[in-house]
PDB file of C-alpha atoms in Angstrom:
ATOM      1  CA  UNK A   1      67.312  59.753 130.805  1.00 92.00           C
ATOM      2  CA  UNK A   2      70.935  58.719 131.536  1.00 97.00           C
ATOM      3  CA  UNK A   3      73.476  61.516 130.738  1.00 98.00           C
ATOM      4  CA  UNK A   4      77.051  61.661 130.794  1.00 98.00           C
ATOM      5  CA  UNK A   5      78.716  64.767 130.947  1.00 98.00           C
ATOM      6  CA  UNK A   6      82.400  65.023 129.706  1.00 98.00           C
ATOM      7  CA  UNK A   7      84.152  68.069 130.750  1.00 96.00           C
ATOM      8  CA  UNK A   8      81.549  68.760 133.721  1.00 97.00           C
ATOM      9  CA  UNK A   9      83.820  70.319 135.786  1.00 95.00           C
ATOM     10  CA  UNK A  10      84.343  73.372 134.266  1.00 95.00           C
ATOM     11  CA  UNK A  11      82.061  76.396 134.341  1.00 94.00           C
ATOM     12  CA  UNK A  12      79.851  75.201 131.620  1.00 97.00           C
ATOM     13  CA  UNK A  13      80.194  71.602 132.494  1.00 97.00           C
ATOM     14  CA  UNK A  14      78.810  72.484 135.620  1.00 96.00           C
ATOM     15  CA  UNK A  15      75.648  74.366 134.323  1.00 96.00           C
ATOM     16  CA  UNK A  16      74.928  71.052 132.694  1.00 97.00           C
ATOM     17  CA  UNK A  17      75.178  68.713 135.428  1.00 96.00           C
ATOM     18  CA  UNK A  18      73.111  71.060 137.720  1.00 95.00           C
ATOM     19  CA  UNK A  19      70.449  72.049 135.445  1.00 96.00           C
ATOM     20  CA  UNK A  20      69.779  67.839 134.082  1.00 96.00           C
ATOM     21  CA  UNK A  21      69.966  67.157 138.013  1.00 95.00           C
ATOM     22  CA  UNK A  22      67.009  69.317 138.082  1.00 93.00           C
ATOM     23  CA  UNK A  23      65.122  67.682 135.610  1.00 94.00           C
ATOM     24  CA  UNK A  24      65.604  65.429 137.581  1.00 93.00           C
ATOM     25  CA  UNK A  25      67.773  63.144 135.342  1.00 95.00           C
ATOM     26  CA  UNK A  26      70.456  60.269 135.900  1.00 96.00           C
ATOM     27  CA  UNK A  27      73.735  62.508 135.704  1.00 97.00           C
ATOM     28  CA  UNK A  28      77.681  61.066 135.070  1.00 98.00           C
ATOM     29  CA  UNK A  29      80.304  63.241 135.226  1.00 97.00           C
ATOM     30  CA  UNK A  30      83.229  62.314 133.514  1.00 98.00           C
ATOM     31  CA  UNK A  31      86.426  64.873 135.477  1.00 96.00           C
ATOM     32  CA  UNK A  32      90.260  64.362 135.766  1.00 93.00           C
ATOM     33  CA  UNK A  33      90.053  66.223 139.226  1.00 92.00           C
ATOM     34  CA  UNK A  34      86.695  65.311 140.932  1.00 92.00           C
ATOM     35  CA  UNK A  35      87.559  67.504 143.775  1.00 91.00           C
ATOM     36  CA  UNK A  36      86.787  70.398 141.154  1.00 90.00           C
ATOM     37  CA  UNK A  37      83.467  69.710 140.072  1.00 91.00           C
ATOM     38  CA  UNK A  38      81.860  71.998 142.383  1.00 85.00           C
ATOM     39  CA  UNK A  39      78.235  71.141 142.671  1.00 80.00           C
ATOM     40  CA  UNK A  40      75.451  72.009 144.861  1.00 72.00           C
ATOM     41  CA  UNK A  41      72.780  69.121 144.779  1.00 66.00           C
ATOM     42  CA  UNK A  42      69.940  71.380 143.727  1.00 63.00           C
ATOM     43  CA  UNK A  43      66.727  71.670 146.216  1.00 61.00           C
ATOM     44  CA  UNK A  44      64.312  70.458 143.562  1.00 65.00           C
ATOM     45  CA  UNK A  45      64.472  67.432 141.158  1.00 67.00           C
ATOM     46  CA  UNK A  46      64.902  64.046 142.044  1.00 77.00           C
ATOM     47  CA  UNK A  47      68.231  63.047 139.777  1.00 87.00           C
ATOM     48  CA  UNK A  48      71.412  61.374 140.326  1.00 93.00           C
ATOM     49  CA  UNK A  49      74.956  62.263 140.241  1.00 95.00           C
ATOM     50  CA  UNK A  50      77.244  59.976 139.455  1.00 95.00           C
ATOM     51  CA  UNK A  51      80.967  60.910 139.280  1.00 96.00           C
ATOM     52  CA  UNK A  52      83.827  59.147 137.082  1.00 97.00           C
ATOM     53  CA  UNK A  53      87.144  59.766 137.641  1.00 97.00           C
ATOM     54  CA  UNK A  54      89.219  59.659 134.206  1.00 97.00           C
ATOM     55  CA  UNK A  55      90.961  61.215 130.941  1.00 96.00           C
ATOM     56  CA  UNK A  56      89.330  61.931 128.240  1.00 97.00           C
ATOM     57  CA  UNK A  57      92.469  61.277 126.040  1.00 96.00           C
ATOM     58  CA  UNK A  58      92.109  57.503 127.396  1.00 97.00           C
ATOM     59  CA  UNK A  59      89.808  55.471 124.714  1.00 98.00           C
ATOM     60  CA  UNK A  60      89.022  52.788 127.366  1.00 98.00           C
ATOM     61  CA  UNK A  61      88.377  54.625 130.196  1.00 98.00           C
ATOM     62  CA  UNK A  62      86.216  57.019 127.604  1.00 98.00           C
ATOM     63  CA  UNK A  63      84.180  53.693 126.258  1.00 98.00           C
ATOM     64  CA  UNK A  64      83.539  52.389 129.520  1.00 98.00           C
ATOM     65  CA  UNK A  65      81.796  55.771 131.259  1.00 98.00           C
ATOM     66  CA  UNK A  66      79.375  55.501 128.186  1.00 98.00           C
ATOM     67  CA  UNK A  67      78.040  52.061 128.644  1.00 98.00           C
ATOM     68  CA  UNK A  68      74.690  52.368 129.441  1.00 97.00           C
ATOM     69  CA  UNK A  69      74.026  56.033 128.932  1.00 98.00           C
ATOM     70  CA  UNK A  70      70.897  57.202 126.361  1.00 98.00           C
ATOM     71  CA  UNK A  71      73.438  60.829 125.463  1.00 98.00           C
ATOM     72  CA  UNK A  72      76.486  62.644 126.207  1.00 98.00           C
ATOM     73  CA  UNK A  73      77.348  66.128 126.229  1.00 98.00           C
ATOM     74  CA  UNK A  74      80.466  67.344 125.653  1.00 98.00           C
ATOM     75  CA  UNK A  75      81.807  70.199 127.158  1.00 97.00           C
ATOM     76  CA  UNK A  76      85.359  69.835 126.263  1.00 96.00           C
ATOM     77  CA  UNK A  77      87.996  72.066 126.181  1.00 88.00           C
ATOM     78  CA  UNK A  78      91.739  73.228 126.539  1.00 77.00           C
ATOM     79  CA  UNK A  79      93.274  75.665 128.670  1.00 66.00           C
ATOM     80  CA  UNK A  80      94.492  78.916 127.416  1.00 55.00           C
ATOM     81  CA  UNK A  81      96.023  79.322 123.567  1.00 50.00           C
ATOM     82  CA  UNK A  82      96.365  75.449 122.781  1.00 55.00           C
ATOM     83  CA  UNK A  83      98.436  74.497 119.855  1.00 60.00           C
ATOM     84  CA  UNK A  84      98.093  70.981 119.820  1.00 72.00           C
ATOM     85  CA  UNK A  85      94.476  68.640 118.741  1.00 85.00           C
ATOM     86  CA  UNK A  86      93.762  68.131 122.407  1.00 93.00           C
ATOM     87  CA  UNK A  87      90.154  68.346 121.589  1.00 95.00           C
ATOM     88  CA  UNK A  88      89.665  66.484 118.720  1.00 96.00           C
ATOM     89  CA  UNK A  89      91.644  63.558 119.870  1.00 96.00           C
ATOM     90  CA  UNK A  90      88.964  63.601 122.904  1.00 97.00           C
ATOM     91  CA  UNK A  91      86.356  63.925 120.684  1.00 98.00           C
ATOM     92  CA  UNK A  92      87.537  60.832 118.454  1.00 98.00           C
ATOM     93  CA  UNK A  93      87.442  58.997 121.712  1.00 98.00           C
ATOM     94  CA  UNK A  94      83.609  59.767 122.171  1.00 98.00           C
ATOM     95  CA  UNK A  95      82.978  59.421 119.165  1.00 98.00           C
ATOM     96  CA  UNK A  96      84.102  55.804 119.191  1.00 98.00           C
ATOM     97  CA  UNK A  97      82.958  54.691 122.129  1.00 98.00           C
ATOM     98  CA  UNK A  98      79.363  56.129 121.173  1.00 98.00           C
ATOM     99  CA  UNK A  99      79.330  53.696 118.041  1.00 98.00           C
ATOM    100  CA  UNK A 100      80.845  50.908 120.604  1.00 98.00           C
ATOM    101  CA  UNK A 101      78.216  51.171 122.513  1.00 98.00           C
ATOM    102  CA  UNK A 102      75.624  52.020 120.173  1.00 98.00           C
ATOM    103  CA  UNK A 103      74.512  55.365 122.191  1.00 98.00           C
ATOM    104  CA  UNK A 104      73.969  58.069 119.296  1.00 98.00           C
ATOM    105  CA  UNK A 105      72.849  61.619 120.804  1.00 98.00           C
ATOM    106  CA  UNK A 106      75.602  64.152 121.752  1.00 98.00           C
ATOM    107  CA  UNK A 107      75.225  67.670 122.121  1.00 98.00           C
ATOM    108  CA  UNK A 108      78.832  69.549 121.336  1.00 98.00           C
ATOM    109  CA  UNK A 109      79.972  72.651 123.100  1.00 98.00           C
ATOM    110  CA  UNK A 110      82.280  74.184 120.168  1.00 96.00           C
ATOM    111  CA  UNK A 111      82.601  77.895 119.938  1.00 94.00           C
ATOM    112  CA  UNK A 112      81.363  80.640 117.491  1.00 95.00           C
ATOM    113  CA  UNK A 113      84.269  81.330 114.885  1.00 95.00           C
ATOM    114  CA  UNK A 114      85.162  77.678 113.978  1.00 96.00           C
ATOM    115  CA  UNK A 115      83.398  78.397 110.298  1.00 95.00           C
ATOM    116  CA  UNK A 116      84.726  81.718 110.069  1.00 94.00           C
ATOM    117  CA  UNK A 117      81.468  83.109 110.031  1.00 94.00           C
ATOM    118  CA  UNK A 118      82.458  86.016 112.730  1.00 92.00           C
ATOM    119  CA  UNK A 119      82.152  88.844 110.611  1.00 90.00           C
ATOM    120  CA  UNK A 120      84.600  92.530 110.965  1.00 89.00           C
ATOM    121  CA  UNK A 121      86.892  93.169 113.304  1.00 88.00           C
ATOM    122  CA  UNK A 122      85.846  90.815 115.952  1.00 86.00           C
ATOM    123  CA  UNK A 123      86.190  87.540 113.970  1.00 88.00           C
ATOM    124  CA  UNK A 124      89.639  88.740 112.600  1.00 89.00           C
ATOM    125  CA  UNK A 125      90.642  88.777 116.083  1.00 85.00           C
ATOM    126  CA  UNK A 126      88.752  85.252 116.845  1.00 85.00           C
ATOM    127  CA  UNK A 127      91.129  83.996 114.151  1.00 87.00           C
ATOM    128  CA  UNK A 128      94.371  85.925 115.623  1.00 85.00           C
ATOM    129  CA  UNK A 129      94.149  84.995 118.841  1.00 84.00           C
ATOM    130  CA  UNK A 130      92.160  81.568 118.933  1.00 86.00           C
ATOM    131  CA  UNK A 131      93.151  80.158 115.602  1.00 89.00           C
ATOM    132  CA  UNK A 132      94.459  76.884 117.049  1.00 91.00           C
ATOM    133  CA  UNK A 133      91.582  76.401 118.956  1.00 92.00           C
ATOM    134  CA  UNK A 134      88.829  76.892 116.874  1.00 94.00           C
ATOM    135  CA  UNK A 135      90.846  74.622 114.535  1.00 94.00           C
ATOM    136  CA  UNK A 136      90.669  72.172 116.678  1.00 95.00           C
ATOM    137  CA  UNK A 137      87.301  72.367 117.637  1.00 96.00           C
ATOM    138  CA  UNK A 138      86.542  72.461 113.781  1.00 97.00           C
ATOM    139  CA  UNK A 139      88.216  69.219 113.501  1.00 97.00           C
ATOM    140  CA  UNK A 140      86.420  67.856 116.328  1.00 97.00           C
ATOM    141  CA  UNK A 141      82.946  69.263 114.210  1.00 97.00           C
ATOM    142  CA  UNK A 142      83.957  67.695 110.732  1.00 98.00           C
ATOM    143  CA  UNK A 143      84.411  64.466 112.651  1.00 98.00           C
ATOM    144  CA  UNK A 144      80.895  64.640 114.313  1.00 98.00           C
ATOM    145  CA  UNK A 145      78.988  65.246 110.960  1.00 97.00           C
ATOM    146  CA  UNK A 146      81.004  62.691 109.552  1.00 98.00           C
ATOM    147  CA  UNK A 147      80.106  59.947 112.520  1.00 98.00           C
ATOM    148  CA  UNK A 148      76.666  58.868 111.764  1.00 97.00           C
ATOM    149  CA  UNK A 149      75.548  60.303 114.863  1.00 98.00           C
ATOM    150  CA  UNK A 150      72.771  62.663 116.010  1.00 98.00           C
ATOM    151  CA  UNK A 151      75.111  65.951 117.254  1.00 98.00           C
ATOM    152  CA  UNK A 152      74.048  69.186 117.869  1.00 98.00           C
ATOM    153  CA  UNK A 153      76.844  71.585 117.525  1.00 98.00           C
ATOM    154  CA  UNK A 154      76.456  74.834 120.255  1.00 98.00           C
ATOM    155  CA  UNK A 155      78.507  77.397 119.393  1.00 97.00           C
ATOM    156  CA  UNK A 156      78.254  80.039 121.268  1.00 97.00           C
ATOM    157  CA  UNK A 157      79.714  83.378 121.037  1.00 95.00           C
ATOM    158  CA  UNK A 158      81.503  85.264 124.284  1.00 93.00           C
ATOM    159  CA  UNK A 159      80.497  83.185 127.225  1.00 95.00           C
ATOM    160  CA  UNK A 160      80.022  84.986 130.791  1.00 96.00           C
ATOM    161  CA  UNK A 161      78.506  84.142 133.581  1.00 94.00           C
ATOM    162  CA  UNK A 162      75.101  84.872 134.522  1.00 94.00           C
ATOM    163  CA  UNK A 163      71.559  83.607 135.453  1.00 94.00           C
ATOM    164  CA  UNK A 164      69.872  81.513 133.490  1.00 96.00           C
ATOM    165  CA  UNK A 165      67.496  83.696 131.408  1.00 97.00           C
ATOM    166  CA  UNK A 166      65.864  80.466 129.000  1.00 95.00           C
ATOM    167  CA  UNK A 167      65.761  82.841 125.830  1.00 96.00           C
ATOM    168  CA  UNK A 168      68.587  83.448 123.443  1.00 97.00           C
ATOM    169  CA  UNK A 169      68.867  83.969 119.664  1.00 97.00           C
ATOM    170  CA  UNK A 170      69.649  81.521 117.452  1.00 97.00           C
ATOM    171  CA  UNK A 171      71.151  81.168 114.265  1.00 96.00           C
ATOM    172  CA  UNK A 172      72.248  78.382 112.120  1.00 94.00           C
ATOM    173  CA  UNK A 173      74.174  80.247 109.080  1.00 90.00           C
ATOM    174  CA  UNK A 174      76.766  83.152 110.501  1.00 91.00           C
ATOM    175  CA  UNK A 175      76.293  84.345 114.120  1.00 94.00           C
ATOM    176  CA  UNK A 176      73.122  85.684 115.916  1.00 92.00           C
ATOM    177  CA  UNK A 177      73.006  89.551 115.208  1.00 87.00           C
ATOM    178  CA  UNK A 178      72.774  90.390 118.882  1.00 81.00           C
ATOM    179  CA  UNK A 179      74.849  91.617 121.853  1.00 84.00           C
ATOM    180  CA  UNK A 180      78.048  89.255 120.893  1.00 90.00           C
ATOM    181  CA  UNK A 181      77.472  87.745 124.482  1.00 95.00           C
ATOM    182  CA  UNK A 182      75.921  84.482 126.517  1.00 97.00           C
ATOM    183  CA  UNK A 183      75.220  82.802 130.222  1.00 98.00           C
ATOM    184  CA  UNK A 184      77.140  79.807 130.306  1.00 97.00           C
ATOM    185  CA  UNK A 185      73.756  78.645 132.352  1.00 97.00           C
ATOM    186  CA  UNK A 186      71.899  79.476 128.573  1.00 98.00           C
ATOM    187  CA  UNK A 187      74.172  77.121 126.908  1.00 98.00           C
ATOM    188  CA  UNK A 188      73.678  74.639 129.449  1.00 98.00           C
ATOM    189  CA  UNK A 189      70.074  75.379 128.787  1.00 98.00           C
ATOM    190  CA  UNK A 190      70.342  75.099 125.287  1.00 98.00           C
ATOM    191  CA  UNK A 191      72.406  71.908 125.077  1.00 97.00           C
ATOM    192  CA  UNK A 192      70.047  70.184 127.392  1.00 97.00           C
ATOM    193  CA  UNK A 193      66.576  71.189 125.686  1.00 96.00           C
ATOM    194  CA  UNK A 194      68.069  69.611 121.927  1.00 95.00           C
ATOM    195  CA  UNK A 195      68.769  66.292 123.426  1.00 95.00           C
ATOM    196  CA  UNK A 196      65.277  65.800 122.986  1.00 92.00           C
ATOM    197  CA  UNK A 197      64.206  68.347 120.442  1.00 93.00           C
ATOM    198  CA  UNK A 198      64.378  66.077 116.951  1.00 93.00           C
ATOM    199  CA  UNK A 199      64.513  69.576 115.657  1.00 94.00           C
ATOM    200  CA  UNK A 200      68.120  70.243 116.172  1.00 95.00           C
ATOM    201  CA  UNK A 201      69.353  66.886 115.079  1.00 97.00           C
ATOM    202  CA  UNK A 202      72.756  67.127 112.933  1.00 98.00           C
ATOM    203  CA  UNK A 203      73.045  71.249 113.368  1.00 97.00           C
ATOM    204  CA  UNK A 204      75.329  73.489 114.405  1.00 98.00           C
ATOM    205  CA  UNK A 205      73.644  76.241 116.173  1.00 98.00           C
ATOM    206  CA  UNK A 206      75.451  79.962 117.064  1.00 97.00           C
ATOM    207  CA  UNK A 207      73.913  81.034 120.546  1.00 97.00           C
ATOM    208  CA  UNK A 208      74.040  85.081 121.883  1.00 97.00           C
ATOM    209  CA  UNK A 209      71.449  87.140 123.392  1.00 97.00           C
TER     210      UNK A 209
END
């Protein structure tokens, strides 16, 4: 399998290029700053890593990195308090150059909160302080299930780092009633297991432990 990875060289980005390099598939990964994908070719599988320099905010340079791939995973995201549709734009860019290219999996890193499901105190301050980001990564959703693609939304709740444990709770309505909290390495996980789990076709999943 042929995967390209947009976004792969931040912390989650990275759990997905190492962990598909270990099963041993063909890996691209789309970064503005190659020198900051960070990755240690892992001792076992047999895969390949492929690196494209570019912008996701560039439609052709977007279209042309997924020629030829079988999925993409995006792992997309803005620095900090973003006010602007950064993501979604980047998204609409994938999104077209999917249906360009006729290449229809893609498994979504979004965030728990984006449907307002959060319940109490915590998801009033998901709104408060993230409001413009889960906006945007809302808008980046509605255009997914509106593509004609097979997504799979991951939204996970408060992402930390941490080994890659292979069991998490799942929940497809609200949040997971668990500890609030999940591996970036369990997303990876998670994101990497539906590409080829029919199962999770056109869902939008909340991860936690």
């Amino acid at each position: 399998m042929k995967i390209i990875v947009f976004g792969a060289s931040g912390r989650t980005g990275q759990e997905v290029v190492r962990q598909a390099l270990e099963q041993g598939k063909s890996v691209t990964a789309f970064v503005r700053s190659p020198q900051k994908l960070q990755i240690d070719l892992p001792s076992k599988g047999n895969g390949e890593l492929h690196i494209v320099q570019g912008n996701a905010l560039d439609p052709a340079a977007v279209s042309r990195a997924i020629e030829g791939q079988d999925s993409v995973v995006s792992c997309l995201g803005t620095r900090g308090f973003s006010r602007g549709k950064t993501i979604s734009e980047m998204t609409a860019n994938l999104i077209a150059g999917m249906q360009q290219h006729r290449v229809e999996r893609i498994g979504y890193v979004a965030s728990a909160g984006i449907y307002r499901e959060i319940p109490g105190l915590t998801g009033f301050l998901a709104q408060l302080l993230l409001r413009q980001v889960l906006a945007d990564h809302r808008r980046a959703a509605d255009a997914l299930e509106a593509s004609g693609l097979q997504w799979t939304i991951a939204r996970p709740l408060q992402l930390m780092n941490g080994r890659l444990r292979g069991e998490y709770l799942e929940a497809r309505h609200g949040v997971p009633s668990g500890k609030g909290r999940i591996s970036r390495a369990d997303v990876a996980h998670f994101l990497l297991r539906t590409l080829k789990d029919a199962t999770y076709v056109n869902q939008s999943v909340a991860l936690s432990y």
